[in-house]
N, CA and C of each residue as an Amber inpcrd file, in Angstrom:
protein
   321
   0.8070000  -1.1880000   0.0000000   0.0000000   0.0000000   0.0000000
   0.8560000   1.2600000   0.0000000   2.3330000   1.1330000   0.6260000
   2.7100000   2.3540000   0.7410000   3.1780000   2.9670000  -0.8320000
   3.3720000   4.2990000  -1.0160000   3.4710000   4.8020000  -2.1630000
   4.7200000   5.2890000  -1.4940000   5.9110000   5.5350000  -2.7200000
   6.6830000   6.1540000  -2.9530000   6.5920000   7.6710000  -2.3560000
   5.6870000   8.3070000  -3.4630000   5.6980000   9.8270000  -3.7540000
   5.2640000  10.8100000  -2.2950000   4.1010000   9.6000000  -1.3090000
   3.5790000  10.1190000  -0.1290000   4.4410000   9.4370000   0.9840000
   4.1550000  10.4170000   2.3810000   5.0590000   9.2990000   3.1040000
   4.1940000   8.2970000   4.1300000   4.3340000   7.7210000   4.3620000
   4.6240000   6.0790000   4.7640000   4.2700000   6.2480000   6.2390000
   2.7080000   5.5740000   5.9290000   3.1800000   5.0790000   7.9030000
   2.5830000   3.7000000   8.6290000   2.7270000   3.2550000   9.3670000
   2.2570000   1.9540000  10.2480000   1.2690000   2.2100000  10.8970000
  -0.0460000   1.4700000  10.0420000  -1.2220000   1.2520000  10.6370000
  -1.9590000   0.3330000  11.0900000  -2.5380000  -0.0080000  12.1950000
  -2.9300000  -1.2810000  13.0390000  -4.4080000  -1.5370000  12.5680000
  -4.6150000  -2.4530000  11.3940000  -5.7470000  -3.0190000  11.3600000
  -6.1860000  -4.2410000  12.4410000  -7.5900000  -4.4910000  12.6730000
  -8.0050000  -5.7770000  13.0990000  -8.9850000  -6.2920000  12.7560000
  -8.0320000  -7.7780000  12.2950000  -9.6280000  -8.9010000  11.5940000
  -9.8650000 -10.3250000  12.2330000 -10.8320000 -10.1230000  12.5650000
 -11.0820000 -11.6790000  12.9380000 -10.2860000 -11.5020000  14.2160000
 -10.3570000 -10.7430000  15.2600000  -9.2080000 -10.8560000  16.8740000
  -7.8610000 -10.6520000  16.5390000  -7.5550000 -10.1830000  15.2630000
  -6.1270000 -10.5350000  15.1070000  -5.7780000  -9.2420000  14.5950000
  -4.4670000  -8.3740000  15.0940000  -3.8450000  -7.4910000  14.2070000
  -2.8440000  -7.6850000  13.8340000  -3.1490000  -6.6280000  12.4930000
  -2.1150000  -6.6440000  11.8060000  -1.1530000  -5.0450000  11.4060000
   0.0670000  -5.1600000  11.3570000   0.3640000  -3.5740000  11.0010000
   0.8880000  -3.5380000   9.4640000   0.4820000  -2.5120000   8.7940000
   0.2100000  -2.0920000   7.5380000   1.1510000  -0.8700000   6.9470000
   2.3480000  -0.7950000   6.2330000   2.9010000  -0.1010000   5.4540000
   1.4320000   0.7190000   4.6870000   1.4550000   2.2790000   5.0730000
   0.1260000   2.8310000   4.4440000   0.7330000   4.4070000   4.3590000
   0.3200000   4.5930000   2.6330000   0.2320000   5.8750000   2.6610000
  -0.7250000   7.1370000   3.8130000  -0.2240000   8.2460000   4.0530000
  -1.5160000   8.5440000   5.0460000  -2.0860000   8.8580000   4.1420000
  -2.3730000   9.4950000   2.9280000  -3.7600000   9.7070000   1.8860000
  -5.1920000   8.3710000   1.9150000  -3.6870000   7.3050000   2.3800000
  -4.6410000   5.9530000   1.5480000  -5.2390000   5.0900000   3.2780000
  -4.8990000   6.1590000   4.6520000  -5.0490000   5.5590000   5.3690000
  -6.6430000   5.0120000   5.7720000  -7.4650000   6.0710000   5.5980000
  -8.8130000   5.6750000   5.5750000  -9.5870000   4.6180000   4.6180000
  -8.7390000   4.5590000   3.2820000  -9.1190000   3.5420000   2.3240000
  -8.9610000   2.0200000   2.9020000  -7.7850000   1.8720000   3.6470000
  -7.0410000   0.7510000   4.1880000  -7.8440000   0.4200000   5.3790000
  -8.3650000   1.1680000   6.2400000  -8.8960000   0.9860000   7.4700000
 -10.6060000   0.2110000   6.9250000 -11.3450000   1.1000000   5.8910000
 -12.4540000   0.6280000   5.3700000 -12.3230000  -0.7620000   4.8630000
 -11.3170000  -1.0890000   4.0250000 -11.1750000  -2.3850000   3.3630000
 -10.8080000  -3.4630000   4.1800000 -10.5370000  -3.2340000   5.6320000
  -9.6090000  -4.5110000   6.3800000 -11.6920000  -4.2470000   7.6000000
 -12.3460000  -3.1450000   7.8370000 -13.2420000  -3.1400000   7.9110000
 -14.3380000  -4.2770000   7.0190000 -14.1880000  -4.2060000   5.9220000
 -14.8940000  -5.3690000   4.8490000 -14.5240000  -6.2100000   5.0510000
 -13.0940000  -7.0150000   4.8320000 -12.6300000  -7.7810000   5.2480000
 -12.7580000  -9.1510000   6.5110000 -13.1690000  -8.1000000   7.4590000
 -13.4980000  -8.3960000   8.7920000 -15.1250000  -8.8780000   9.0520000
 -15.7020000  -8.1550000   8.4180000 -17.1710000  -8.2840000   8.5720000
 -17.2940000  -9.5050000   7.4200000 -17.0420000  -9.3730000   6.1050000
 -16.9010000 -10.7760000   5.1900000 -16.6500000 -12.1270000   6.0060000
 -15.2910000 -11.9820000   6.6390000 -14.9220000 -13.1250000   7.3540000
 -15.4250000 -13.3080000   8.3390000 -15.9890000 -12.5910000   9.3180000
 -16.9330000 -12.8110000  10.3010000 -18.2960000 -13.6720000  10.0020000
 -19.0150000 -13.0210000   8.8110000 -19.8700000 -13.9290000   8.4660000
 -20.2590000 -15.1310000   7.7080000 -18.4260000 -15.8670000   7.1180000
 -18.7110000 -16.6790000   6.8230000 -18.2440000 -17.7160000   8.0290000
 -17.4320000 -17.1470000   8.9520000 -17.1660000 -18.1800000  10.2000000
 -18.1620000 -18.0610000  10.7670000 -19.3040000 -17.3520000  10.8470000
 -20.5790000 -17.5320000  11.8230000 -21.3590000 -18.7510000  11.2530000
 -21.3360000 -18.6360000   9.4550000 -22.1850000 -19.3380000   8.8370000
 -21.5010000 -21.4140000   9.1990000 -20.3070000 -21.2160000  10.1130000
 -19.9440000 -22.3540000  10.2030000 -20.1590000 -23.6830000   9.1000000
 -19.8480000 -22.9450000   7.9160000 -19.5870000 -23.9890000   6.6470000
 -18.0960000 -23.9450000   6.0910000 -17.6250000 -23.0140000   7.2780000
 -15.7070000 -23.1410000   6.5900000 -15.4100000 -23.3350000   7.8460000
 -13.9490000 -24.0420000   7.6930000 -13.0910000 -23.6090000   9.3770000
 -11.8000000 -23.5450000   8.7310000 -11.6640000 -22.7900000   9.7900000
 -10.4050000 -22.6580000   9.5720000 -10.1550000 -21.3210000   9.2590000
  -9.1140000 -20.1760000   9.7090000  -8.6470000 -18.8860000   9.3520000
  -8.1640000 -18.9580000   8.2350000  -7.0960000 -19.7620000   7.5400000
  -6.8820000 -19.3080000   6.3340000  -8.0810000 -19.5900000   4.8570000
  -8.8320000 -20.9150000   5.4860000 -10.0490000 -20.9480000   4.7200000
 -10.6860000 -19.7890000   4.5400000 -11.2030000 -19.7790000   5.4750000
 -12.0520000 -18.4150000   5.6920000 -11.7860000 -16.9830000   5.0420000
 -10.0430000 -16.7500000   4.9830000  -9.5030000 -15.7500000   4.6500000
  -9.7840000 -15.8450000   3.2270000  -9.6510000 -17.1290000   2.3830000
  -9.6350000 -17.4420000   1.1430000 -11.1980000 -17.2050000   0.0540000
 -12.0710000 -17.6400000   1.1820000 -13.2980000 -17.8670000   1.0690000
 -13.8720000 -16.1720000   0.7070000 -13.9250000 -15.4730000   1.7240000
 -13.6530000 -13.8010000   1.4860000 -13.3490000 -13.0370000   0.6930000
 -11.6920000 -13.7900000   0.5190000 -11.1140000 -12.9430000  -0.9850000
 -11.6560000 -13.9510000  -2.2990000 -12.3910000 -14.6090000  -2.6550000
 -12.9990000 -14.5880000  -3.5990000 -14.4840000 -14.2330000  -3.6360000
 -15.1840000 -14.2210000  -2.7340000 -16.6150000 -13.4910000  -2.5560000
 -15.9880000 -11.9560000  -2.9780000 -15.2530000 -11.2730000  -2.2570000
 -15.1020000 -10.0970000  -2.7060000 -14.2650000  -9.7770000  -4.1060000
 -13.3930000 -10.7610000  -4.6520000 -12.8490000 -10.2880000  -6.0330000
 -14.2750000 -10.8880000  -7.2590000 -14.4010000 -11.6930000  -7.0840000
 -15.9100000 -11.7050000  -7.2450000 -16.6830000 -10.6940000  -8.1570000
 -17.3790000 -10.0150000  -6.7200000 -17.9170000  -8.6870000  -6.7330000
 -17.2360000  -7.4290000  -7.1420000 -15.8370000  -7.5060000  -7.4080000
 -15.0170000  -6.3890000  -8.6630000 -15.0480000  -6.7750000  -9.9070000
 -14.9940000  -8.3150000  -9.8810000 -15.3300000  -8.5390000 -11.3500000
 -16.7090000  -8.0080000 -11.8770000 -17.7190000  -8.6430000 -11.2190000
 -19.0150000  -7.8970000 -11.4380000 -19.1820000  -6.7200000 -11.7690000
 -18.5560000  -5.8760000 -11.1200000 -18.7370000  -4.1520000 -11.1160000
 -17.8670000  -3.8370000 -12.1120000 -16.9590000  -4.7560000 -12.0760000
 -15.8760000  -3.6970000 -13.5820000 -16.9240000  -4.3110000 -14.7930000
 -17.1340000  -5.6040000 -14.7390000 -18.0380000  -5.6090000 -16.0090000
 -19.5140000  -5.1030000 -16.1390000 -19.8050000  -4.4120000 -15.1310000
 -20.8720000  -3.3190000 -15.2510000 -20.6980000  -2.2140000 -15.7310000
 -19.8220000  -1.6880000 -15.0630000 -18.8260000  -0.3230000 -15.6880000
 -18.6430000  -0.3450000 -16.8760000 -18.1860000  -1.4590000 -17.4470000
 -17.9400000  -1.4540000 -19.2530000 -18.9890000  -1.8760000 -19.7330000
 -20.9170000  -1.9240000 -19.8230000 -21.7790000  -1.9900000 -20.3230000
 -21.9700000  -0.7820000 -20.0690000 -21.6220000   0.2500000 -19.0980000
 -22.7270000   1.3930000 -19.2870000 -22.2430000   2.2550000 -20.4500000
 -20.7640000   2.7380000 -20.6820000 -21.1660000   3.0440000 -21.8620000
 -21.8130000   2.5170000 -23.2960000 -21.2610000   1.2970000 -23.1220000
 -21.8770000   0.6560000 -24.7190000 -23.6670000   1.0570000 -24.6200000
 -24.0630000   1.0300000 -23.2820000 -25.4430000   1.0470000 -23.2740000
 -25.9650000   3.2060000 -23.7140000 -25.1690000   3.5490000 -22.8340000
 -24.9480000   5.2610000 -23.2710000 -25.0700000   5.6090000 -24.6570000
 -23.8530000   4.5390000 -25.2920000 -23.9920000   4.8270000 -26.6660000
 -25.0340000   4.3610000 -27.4660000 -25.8700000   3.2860000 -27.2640000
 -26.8870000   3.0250000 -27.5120000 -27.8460000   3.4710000 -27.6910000
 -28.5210000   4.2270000 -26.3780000 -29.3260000   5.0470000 -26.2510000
 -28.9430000   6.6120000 -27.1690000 -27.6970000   7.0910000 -26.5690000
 -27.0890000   8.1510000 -27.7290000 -27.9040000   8.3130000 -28.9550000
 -27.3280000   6.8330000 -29.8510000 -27.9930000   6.6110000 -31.1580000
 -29.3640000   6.4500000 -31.2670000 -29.7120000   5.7760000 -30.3100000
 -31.7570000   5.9250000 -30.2890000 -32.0360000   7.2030000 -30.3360000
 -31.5650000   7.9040000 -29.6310000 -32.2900000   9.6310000 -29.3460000
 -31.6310000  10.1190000 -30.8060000 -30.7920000   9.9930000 -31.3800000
 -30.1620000  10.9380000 -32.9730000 -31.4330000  10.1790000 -33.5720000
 -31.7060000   9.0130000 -33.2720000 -32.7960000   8.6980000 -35.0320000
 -34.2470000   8.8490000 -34.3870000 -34.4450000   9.3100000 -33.3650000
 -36.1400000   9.6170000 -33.0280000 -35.9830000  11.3690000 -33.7820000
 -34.8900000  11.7660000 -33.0220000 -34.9970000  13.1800000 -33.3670000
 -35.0490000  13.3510000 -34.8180000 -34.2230000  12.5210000 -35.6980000
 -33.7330000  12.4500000 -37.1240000 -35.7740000  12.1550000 -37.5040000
 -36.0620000  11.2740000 -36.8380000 -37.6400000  11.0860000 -37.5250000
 -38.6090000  11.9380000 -37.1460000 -38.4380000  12.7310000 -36.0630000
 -38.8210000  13.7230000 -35.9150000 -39.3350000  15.0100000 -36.7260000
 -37.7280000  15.0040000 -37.0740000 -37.4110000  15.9310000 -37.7750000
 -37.6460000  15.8340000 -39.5350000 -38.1370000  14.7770000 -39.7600000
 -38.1210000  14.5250000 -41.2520000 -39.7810000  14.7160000 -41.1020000
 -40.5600000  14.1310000 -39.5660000 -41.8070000  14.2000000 -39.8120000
 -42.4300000  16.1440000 -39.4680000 -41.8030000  16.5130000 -39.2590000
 -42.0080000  18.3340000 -38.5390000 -41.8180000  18.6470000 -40.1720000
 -40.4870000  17.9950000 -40.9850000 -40.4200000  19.0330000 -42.5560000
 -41.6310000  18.3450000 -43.1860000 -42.0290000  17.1310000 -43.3720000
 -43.0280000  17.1240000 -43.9780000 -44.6430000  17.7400000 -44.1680000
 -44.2260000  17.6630000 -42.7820000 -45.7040000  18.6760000 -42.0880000
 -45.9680000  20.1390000 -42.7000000 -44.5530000  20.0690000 -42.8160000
 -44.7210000  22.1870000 -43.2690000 -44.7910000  22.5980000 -44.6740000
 -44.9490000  21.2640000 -45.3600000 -44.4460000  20.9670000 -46.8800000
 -46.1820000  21.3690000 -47.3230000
């Protein structure tokens, strides 16, 4: 997490009873605190759901529920424009028929 360009500091996350300390930009410190926040609550509820054991299960189990759900969203992200442009082109040819039906009218 730490960046070069910003400086650098040691931050104490906790997941699952356990901390950990974190090389963290301070820009990126609140980002880091939210995500080990997710993290925590993810893994909390699949060790409640007592269908995994185990910490590193669990840890594993998490990080694919949540990469998962980035895949999802990045491939949402790349339909909305195709869909933008879509619509784009619907609205040029209503207006285009519009507009051919307004000149005929005046003809």
């Amino acid at each position: 997490m730490a960046d070069s360009a910003s400086s650098s500091e040691t931050v104490t996350v906790s997941i699952l009873d356990k901390e950990y300390r974190v090389a963290c930009a301070e820009d990126e410190r609140a980002e880091l605190q939210a995500s080990a926040r997710l993290l925590h609550e993810r893994m909390s509820r699949i060790r409640a759901s007592g269908s995994v054991i185990g910490l590193e299960r669990i840890a594993v189990m998490a990080a694919l529920n949540i990469a998962h759900e980035l895949i999802q969203a990045k491939a949402e992200l790349t339909r909305v424009p195709l869909e933008q442009e879509m619509l784009d082109r619907l609205k040029d040819k209503v207006q285009s028929a519009l507009g051919k039906i307004d000149t005929h009218e005046k003809s």
